[in-house]
CSV table of C-alpha atoms and ligand atoms in Angstrom, one decimal:
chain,number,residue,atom,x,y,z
A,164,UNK,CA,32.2,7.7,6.5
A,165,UNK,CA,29.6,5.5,8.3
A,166,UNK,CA,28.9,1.8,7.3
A,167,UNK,CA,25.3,3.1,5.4
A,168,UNK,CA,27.4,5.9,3.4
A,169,UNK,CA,30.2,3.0,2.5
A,170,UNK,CA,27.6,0.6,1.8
A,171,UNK,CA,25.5,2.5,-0.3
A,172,UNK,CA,28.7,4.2,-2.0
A,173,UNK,CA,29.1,0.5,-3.4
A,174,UNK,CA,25.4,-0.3,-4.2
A,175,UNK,CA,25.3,2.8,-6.4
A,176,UNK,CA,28.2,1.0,-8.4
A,177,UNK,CA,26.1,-2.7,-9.1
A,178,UNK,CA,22.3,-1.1,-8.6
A,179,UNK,CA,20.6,1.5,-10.4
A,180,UNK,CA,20.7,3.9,-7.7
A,181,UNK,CA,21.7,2.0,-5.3
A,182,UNK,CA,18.2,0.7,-4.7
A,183,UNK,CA,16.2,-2.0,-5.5
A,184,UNK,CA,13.0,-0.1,-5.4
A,185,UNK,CA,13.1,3.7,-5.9
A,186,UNK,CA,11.6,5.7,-3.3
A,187,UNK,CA,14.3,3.8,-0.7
A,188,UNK,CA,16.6,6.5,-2.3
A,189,UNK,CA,15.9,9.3,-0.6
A,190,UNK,CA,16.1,11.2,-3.6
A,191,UNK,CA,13.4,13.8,-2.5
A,192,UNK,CA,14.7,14.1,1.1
A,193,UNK,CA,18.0,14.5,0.6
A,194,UNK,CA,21.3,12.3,2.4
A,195,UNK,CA,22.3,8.8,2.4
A,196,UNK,CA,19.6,5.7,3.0
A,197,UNK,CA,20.1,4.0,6.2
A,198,UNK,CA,21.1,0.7,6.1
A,199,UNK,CA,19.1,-1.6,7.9
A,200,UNK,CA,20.2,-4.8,9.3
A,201,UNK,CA,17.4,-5.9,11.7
A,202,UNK,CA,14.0,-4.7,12.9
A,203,UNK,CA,12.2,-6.1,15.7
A,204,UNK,CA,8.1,-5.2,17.0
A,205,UNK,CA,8.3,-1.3,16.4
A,206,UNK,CA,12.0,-0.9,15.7
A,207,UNK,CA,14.8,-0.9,13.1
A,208,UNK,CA,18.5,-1.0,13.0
A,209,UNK,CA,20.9,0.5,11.0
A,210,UNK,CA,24.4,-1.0,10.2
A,211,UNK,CA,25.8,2.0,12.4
A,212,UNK,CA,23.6,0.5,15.2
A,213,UNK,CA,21.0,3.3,14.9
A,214,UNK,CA,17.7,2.2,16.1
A,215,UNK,CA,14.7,3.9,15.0
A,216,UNK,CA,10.9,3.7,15.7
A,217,UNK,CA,9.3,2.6,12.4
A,218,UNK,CA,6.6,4.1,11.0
A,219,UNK,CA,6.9,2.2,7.6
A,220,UNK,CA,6.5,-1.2,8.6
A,221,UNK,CA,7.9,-2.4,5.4
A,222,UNK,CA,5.4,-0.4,3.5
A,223,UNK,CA,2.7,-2.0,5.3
A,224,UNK,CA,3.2,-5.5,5.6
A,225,UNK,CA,4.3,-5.4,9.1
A,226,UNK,CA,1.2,-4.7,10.8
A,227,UNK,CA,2.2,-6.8,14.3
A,228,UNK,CA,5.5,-5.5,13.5
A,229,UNK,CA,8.8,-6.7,13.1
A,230,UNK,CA,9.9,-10.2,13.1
A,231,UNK,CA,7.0,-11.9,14.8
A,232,UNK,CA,7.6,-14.8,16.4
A,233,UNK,CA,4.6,-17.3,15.6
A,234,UNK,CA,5.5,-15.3,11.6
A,235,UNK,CA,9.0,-16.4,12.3
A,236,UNK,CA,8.7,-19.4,13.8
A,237,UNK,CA,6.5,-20.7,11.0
A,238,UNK,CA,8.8,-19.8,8.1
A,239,UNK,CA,11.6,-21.5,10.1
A,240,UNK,CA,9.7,-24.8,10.2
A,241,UNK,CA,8.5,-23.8,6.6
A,242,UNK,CA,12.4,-24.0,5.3
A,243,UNK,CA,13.1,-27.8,7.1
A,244,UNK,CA,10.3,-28.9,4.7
A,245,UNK,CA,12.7,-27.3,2.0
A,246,UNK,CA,12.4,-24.0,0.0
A,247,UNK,CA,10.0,-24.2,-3.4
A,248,UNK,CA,9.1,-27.3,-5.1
A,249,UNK,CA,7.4,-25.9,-8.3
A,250,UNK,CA,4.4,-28.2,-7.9
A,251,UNK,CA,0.9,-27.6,-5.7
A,252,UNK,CA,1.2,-28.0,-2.1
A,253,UNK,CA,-1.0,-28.2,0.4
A,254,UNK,CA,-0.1,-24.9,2.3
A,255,UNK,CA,-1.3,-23.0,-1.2
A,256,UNK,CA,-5.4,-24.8,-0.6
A,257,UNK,CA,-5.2,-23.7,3.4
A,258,UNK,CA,-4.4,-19.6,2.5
A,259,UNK,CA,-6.8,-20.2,-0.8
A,260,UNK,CA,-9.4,-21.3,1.8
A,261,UNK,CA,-8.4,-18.5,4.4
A,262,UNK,CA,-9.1,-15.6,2.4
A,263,UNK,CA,-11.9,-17.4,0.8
A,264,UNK,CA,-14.1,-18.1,3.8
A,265,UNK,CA,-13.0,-14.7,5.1
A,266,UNK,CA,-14.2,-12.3,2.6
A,267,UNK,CA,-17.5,-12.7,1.4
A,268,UNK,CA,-17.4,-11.8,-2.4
A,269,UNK,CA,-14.1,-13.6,-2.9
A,270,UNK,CA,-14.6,-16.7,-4.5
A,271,UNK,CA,-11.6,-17.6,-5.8
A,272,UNK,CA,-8.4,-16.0,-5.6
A,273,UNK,CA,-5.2,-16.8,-7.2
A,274,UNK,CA,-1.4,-16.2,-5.1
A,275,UNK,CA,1.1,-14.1,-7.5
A,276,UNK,CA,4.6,-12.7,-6.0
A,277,UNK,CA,3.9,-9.0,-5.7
A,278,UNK,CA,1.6,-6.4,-5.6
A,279,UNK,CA,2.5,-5.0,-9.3
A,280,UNK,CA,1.7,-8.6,-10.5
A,281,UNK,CA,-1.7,-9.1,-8.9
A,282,UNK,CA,-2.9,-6.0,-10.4
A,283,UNK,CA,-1.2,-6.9,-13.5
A,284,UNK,CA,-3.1,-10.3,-13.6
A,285,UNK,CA,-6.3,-8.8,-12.2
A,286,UNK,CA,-6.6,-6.2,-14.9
A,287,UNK,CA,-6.1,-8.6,-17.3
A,288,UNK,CA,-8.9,-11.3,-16.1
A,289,UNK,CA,-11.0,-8.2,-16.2
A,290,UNK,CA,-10.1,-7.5,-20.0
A,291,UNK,CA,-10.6,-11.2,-20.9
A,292,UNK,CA,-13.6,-11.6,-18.9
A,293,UNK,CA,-15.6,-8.4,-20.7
A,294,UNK,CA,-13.8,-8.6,-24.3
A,295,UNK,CA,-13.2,-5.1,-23.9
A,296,UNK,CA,-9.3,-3.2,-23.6
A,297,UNK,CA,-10.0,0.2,-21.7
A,298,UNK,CA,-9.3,0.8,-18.0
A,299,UNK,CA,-9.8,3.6,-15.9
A,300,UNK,CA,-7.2,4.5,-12.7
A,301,UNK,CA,-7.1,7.7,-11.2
A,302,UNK,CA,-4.4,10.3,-11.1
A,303,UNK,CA,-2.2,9.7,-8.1
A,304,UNK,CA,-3.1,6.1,-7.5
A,305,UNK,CA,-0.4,3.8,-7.6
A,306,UNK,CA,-0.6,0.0,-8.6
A,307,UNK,CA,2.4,-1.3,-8.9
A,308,UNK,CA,5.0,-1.0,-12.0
A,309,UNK,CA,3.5,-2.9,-14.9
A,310,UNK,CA,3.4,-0.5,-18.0
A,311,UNK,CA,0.0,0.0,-18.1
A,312,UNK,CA,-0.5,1.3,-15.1
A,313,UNK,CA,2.6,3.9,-14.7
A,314,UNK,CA,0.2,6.9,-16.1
A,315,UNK,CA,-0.2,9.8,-13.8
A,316,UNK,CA,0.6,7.2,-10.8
A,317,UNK,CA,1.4,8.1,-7.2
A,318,UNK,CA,4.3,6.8,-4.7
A,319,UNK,CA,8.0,6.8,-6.2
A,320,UNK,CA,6.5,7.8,-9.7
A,321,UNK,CA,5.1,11.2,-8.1
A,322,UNK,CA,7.7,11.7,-6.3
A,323,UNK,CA,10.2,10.9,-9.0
A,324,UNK,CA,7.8,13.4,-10.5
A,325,UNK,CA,7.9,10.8,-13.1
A,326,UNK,CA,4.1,11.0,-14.4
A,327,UNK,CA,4.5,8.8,-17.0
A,328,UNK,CA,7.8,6.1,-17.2
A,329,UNK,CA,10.4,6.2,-19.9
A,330,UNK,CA,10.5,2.8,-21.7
A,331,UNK,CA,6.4,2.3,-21.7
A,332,UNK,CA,5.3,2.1,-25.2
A,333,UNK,CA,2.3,4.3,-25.9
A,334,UNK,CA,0.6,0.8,-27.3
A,335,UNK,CA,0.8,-0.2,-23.8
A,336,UNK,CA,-0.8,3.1,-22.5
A,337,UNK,CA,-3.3,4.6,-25.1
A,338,UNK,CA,-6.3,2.0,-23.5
A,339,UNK,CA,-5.4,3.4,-19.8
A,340,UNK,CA,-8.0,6.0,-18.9
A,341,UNK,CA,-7.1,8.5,-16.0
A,342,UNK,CA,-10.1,9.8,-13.9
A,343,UNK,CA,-10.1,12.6,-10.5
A,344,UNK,CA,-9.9,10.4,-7.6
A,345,UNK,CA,-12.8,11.8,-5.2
A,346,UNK,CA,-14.7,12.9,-8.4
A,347,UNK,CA,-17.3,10.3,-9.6
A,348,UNK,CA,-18.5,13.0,-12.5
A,349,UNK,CA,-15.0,12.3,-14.2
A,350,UNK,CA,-15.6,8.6,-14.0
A,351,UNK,CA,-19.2,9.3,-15.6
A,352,UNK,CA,-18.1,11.2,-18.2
A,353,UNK,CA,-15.2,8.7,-19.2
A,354,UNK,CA,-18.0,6.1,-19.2
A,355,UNK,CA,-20.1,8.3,-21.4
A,356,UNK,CA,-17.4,8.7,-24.0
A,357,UNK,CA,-17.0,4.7,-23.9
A,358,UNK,CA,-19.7,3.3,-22.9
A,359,UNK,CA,-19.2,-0.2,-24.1
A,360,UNK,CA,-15.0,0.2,-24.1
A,361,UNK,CA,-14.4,-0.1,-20.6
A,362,UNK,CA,-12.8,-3.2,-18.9
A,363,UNK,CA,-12.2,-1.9,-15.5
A,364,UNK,CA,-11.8,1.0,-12.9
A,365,UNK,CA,-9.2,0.2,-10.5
A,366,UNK,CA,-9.3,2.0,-7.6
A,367,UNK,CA,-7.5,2.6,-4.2
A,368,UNK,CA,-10.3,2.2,-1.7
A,369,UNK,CA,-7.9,4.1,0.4
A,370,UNK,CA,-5.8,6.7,-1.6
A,371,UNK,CA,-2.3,5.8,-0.1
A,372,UNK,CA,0.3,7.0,-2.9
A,373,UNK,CA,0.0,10.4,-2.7
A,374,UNK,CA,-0.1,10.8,0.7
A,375,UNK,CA,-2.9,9.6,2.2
A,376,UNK,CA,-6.2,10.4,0.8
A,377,UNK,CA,-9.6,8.8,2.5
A,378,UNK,CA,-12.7,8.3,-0.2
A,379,UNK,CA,-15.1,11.3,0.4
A,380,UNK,CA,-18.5,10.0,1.3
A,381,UNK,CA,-20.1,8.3,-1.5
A,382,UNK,CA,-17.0,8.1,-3.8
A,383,UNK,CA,-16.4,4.0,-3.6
A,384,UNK,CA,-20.7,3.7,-4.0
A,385,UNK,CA,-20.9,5.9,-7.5
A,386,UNK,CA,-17.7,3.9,-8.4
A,387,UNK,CA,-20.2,0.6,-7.5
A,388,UNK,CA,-22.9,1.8,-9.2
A,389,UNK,CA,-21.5,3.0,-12.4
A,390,UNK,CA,-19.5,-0.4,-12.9
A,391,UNK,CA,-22.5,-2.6,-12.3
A,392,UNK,CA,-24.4,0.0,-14.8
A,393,UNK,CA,-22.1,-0.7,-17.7
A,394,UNK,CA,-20.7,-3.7,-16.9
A,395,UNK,CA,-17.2,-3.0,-15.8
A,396,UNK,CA,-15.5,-5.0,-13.3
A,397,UNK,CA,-15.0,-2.9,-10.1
A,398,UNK,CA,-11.2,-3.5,-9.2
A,399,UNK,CA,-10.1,-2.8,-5.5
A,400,UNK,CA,-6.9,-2.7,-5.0
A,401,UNK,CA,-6.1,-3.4,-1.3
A,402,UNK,CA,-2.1,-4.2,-1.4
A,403,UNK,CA,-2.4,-1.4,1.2
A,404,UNK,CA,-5.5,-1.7,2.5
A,405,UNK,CA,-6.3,-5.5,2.3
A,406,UNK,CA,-6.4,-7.0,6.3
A,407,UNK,CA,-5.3,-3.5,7.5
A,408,UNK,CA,-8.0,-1.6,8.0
A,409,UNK,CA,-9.9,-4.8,9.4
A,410,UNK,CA,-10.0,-8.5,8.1
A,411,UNK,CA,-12.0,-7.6,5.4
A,412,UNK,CA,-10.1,-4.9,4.3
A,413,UNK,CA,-11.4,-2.3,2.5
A,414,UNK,CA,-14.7,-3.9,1.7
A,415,UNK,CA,-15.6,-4.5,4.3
A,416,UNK,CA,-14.4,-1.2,6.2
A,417,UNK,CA,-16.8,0.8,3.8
A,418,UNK,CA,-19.6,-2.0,3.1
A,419,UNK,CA,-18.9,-1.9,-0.5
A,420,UNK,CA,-18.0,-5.0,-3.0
A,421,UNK,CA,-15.3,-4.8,-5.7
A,422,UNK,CA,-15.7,-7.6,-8.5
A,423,UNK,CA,-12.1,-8.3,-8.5
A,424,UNK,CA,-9.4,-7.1,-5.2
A,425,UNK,CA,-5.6,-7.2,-5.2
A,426,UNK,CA,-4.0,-8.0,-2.3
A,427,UNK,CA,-0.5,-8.1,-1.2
A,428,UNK,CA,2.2,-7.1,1.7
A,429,UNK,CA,0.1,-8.1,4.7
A,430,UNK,CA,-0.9,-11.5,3.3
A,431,UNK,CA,2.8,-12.5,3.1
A,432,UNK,CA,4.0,-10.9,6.3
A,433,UNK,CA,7.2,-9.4,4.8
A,434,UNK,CA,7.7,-12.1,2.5
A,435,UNK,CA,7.0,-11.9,-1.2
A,436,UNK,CA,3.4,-12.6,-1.7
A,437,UNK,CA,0.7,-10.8,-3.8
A,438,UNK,CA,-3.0,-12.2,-4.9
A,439,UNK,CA,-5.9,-11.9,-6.8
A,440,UNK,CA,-9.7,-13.2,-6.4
A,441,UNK,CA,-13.2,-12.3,-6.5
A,442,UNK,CA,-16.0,-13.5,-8.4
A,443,UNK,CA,-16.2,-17.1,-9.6
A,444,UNK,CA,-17.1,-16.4,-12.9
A,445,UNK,CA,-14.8,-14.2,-13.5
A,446,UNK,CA,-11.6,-16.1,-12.0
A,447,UNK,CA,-12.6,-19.3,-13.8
A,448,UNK,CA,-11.3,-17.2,-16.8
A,449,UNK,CA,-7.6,-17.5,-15.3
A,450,UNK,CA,-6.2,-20.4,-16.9
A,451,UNK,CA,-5.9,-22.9,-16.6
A,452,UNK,CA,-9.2,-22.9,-16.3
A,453,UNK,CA,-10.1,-20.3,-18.5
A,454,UNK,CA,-8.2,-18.5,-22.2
A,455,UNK,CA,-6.7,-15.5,-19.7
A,456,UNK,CA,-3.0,-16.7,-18.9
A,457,UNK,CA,-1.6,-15.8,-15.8
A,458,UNK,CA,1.9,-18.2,-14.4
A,459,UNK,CA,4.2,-17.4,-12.0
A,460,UNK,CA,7.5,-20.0,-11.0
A,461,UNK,CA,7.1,-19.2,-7.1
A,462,UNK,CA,3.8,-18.8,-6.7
A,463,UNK,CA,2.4,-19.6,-4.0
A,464,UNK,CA,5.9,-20.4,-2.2
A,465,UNK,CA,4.8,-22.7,0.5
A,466,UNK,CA,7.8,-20.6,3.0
A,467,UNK,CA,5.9,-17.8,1.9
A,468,UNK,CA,2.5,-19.0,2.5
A,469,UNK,CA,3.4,-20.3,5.8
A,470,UNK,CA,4.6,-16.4,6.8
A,471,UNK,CA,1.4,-14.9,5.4
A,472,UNK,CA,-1.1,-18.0,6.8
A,473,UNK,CA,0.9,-17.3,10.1
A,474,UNK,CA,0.2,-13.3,10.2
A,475,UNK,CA,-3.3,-13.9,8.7
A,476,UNK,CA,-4.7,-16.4,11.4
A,477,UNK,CA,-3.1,-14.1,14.1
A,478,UNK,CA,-5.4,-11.5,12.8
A,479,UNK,CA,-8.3,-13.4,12.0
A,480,UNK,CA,-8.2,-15.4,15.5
A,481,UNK,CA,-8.0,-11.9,17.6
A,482,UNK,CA,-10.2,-9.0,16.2
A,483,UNK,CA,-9.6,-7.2,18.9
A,484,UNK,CA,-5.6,-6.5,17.0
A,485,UNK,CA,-8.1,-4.3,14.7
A,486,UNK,CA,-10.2,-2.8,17.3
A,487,UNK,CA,-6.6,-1.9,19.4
A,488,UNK,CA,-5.0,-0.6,16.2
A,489,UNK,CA,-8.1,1.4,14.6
A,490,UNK,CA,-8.2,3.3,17.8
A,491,UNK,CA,-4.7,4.1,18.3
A,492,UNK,CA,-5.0,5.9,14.7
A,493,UNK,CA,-7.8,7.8,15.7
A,494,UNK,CA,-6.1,8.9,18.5
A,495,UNK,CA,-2.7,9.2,17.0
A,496,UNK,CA,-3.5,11.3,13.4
A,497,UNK,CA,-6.3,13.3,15.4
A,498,UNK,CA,-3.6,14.3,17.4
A,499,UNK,CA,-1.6,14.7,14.3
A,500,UNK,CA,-4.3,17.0,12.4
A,501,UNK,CA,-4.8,19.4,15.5
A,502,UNK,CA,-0.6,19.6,15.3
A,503,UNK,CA,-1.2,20.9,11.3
A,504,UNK,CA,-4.2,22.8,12.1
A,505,UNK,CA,-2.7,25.1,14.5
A,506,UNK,CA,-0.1,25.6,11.6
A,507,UNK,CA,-2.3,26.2,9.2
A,508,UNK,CA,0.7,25.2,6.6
A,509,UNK,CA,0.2,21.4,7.0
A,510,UNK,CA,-3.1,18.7,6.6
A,511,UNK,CA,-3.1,15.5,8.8
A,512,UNK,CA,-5.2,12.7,6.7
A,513,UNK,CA,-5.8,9.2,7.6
A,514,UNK,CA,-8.2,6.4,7.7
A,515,UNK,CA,-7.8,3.7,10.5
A,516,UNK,CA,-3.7,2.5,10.9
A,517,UNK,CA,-2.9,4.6,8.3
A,518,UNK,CA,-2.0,8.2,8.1
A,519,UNK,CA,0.3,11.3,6.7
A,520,UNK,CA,1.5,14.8,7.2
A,521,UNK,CA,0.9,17.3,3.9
A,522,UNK,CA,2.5,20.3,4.2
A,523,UNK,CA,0.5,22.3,2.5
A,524,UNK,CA,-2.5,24.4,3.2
A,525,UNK,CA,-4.9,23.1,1.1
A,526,UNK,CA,-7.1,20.5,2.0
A,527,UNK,CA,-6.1,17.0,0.0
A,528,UNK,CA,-8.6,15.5,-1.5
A,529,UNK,CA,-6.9,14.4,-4.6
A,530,UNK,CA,-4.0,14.2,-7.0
A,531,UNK,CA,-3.7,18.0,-7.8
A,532,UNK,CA,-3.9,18.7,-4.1
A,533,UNK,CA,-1.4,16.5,-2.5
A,534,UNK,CA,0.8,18.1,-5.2
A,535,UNK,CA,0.5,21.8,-3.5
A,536,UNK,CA,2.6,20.2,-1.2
A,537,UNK,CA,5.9,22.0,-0.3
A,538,UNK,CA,8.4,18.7,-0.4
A,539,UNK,CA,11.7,20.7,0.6
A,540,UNK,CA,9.9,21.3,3.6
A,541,UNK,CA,8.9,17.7,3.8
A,542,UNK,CA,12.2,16.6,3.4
A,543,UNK,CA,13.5,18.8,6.3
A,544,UNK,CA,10.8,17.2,8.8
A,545,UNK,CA,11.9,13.7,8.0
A,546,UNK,CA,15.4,14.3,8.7
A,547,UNK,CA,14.3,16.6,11.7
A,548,UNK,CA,12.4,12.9,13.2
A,549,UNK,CA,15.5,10.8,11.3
A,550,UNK,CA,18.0,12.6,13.5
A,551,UNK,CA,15.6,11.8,17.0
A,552,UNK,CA,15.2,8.4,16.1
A,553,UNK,CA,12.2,8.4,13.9
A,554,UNK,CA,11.6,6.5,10.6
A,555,UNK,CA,9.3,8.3,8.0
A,556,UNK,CA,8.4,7.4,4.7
A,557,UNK,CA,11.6,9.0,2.4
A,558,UNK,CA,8.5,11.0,0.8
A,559,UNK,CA,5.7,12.9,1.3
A,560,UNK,CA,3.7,11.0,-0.8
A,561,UNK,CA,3.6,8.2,1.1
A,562,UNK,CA,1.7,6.9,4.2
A,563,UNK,CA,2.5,6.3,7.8
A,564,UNK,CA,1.5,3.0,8.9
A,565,UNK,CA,1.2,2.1,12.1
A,566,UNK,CA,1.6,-1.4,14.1
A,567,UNK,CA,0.0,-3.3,17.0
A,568,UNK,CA,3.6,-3.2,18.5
A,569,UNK,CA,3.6,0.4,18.3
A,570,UNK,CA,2.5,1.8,22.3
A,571,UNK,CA,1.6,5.3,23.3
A,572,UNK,CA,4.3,6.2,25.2
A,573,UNK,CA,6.2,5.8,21.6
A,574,UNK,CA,3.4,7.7,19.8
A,575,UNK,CA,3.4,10.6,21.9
A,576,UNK,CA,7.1,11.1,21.7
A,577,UNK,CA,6.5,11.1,17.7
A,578,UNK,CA,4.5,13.8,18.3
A,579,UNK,CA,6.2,15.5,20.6
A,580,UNK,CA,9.1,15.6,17.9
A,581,UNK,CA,6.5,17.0,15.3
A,582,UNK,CA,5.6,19.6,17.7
A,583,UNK,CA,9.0,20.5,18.4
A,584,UNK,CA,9.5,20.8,14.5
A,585,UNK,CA,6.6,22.8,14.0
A,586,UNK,CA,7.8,25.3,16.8
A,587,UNK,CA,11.0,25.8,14.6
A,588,UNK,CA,10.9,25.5,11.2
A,589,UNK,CA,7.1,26.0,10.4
B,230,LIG,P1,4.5,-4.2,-5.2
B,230,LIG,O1,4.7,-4.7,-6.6
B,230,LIG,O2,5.5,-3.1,-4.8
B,230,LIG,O3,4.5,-5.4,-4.2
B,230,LIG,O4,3.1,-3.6,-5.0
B,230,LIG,C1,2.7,-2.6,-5.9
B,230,LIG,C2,1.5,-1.8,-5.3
B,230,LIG,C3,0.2,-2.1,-5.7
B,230,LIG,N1,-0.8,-1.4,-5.2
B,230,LIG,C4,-0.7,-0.6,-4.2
B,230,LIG,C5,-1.9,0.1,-3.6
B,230,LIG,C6,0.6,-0.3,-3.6
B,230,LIG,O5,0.7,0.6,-2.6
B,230,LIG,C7,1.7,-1.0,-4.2
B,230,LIG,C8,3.1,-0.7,-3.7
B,230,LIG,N2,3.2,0.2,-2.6
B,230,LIG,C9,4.5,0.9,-2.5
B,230,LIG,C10,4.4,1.9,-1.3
B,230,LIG,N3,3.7,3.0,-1.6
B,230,LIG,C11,5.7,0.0,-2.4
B,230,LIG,C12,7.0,0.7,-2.0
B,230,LIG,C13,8.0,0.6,-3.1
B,230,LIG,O6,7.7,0.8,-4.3
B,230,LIG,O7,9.2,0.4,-2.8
């Protein structure tokens, strides 16, 4: 038995699963989890000193890579100031002001612990700020795990094949609309059927929880237009995307302005860290400023802040990190697509650093699509990479994301693995 299989054997005694977030399972790839024990730049270890190349990054957040050492040096000297005081601190104002006089609509924004809570709070600042209750998401998007949002929702729920979660009350539900992603005339006919009902559409700029599935042309601008029409608060929500695909994220990556963005993952470097912000008069509704109630005990952790403020003025201070990493993912997946188009049983996708493999032969625009895809044979691919020294995402309906410590040399031998799996199993 190795260490992982020991160590999970217990963890599946004391955690449902043996996880502490579902997709780290494995459960539609088959085998144990590894075990990690360290990571450093492009690499991760297992407790059975495996090392792998990672092409998870944490799920995103580890876009210099691993273990940083301005990140870690920061939340080193961060912990001799002591760990969480429960009061306002000045490290909070400094990543406020970051963001702030980064992105040009943001306004305000308010630091939350996780990506599932900014959404959570963003959602609701949009309901309290229009005195309306129904939202619109769109099938296959994923936004973390509050109840309202687990309906027809992408990453561990789709591939749980979960499309709605057990223990959500419909109450929580019936106001949560679900449109086409890629399809502007469902969102048009949802906002003819309620034309005044309608709180919010919250979007992934960049669908990247069912696979990864770019905005066709024009899709984010209908979105734009139809929310500033009847009044809706445009949501972005850029856990993902936020300071990946440049510092402005999404927004800025496609010229179009959300009333309200999520962000998370990147802005705390590994640590945990979510936010919300946008428009002034819509934020001043948060208390305590304003009747929509929103706390959180570590909030704006200042160890945590000092990770994300850290990774965040890296990035702002050397553009060029973008220009490096946008490149080496058009490179990277178009070398990735040519791979599944000579198959013509798999679809490459991507959109700057991030990327996936469908196999499938239909081209994935959407939920319905990405679902075509054959996951057994998914499942054999990871474990084929897995067993050369490769970390995937444990599903295919996930992303790859890639790093600025990931090097060519390293990329090339990815896909000279996927070529060698294509060769024999496809
Ligand atoms: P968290 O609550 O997991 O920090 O963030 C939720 C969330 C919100 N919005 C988007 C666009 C997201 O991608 C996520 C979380 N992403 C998944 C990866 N697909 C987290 C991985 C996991 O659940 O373990």
């Amino acid at each position: 038995m190795t260490r992982s299989e020991a160590l999970f054997e217990r963890a599946c005694k004391v955690i449902p699963g043996g996880v502490n977030s579902p997709v780290r399972a494995f459960g539609s790839i088959g085998g144990t989890p590894r075990m990690i024990c360290s990571a450093d730049g492009a690499y991760m270890k297992d407790e059975d000193g495996n090392t792998y190349l990672d092409l998870v990054g944490s799920w995103g957040p580890m876009i210099l890579g691993h273990n940083h050492p301005a990140v870690r040096e920061a939340v080193i000297k961060a912990c001799e100031d002591g760990l969480s005081f429960g009061a306002a601190t000045g490290r909070e104002v400094e990543m406020a002001e970051l963001i702030c006089s980064s992105i040009p609509n943001i306004d305000m924004v308010r630091m939350v612990n996780s990506g599932t809570e900014a959404v959570m709070s963003a959602v609701r600042a949009a309901r309290g700020y229009t005195g309306r209750d129904k939202i619109i998401k769109f099938m296959g998007c994923y936004h973390g795990h509050a109840d309202a949002m687990l309906v027809q929702a992408g990453s561990g729920v789709m591939t749980a094949g979960i499309p709605d979660s057990a223990g959500v009350p419909k109450g929580c539900t019936q106001d949560t609309l679900s449109a086409v992603y890629n399809d502007a005339d469902s969102v048009k006919t949802l906002f003819e059927t309620f034309p005044d009902e309608i709180a919010a559409v919250i979007v992934e700029p960049v669908g990247a929880n069912m696979g990864v599935v770019p905005p066709k042309k024009g899709f984010l601008e209908s979105l734009r237009a139809l929310c500033t029409k009847y009044g809706t608060v445009l949501i972005f929500d850029e856990v993902i995307t936020g300071f990946r695909l440049g510092f402005t994220g999404a927004q800025g990556y496609f010229g179009v302005d959300a009333d309200l963005v999520t962000y998370g993952k990147i802005i705390g470097a590994g640590m945990p860290v979510g936010a919300y912000g946008g428009k002034r008069e819509i934020m001043k509704c948060v208390a305590p400023s304003g009747a929509v109630y929103q706390a959180g005990t570590l909030s704006g952790n200042p160890v945590a802040m000092a990770a994300g403020i850290a990774q965040l003025t890296i990035l702002k201070d050397h553009p060029e990190i973008y220009e490096r990493l946008n490149e080496k993912g058009d490179w990277f997946y178009g070398e990735v697509k040519k791979i599944a188009e000579e198959s013509s049983a798999a679809q490459g996708t991507s959109c700057g650093s991030l990327g996936c493999l469908f196999f499938t032969d239909v081209p994935v625009c959407n939920y319905a699509d990405a679902k075509t895809s054959d996951t057994s044979l998914y499942a054999k691919y990871f474990n084929h990479m897995l067993a050369n020294g490769i970390y995937l995402a444990p599903s295919q309906f996930e992303a790859m994301f890639l790093s600025d410590a990931h090097t060519k040399e390293e990329l090339e031998r990815v896909l000279d693995l996927m070529r060698e799996f294509f060769a024999c199993c496809i």
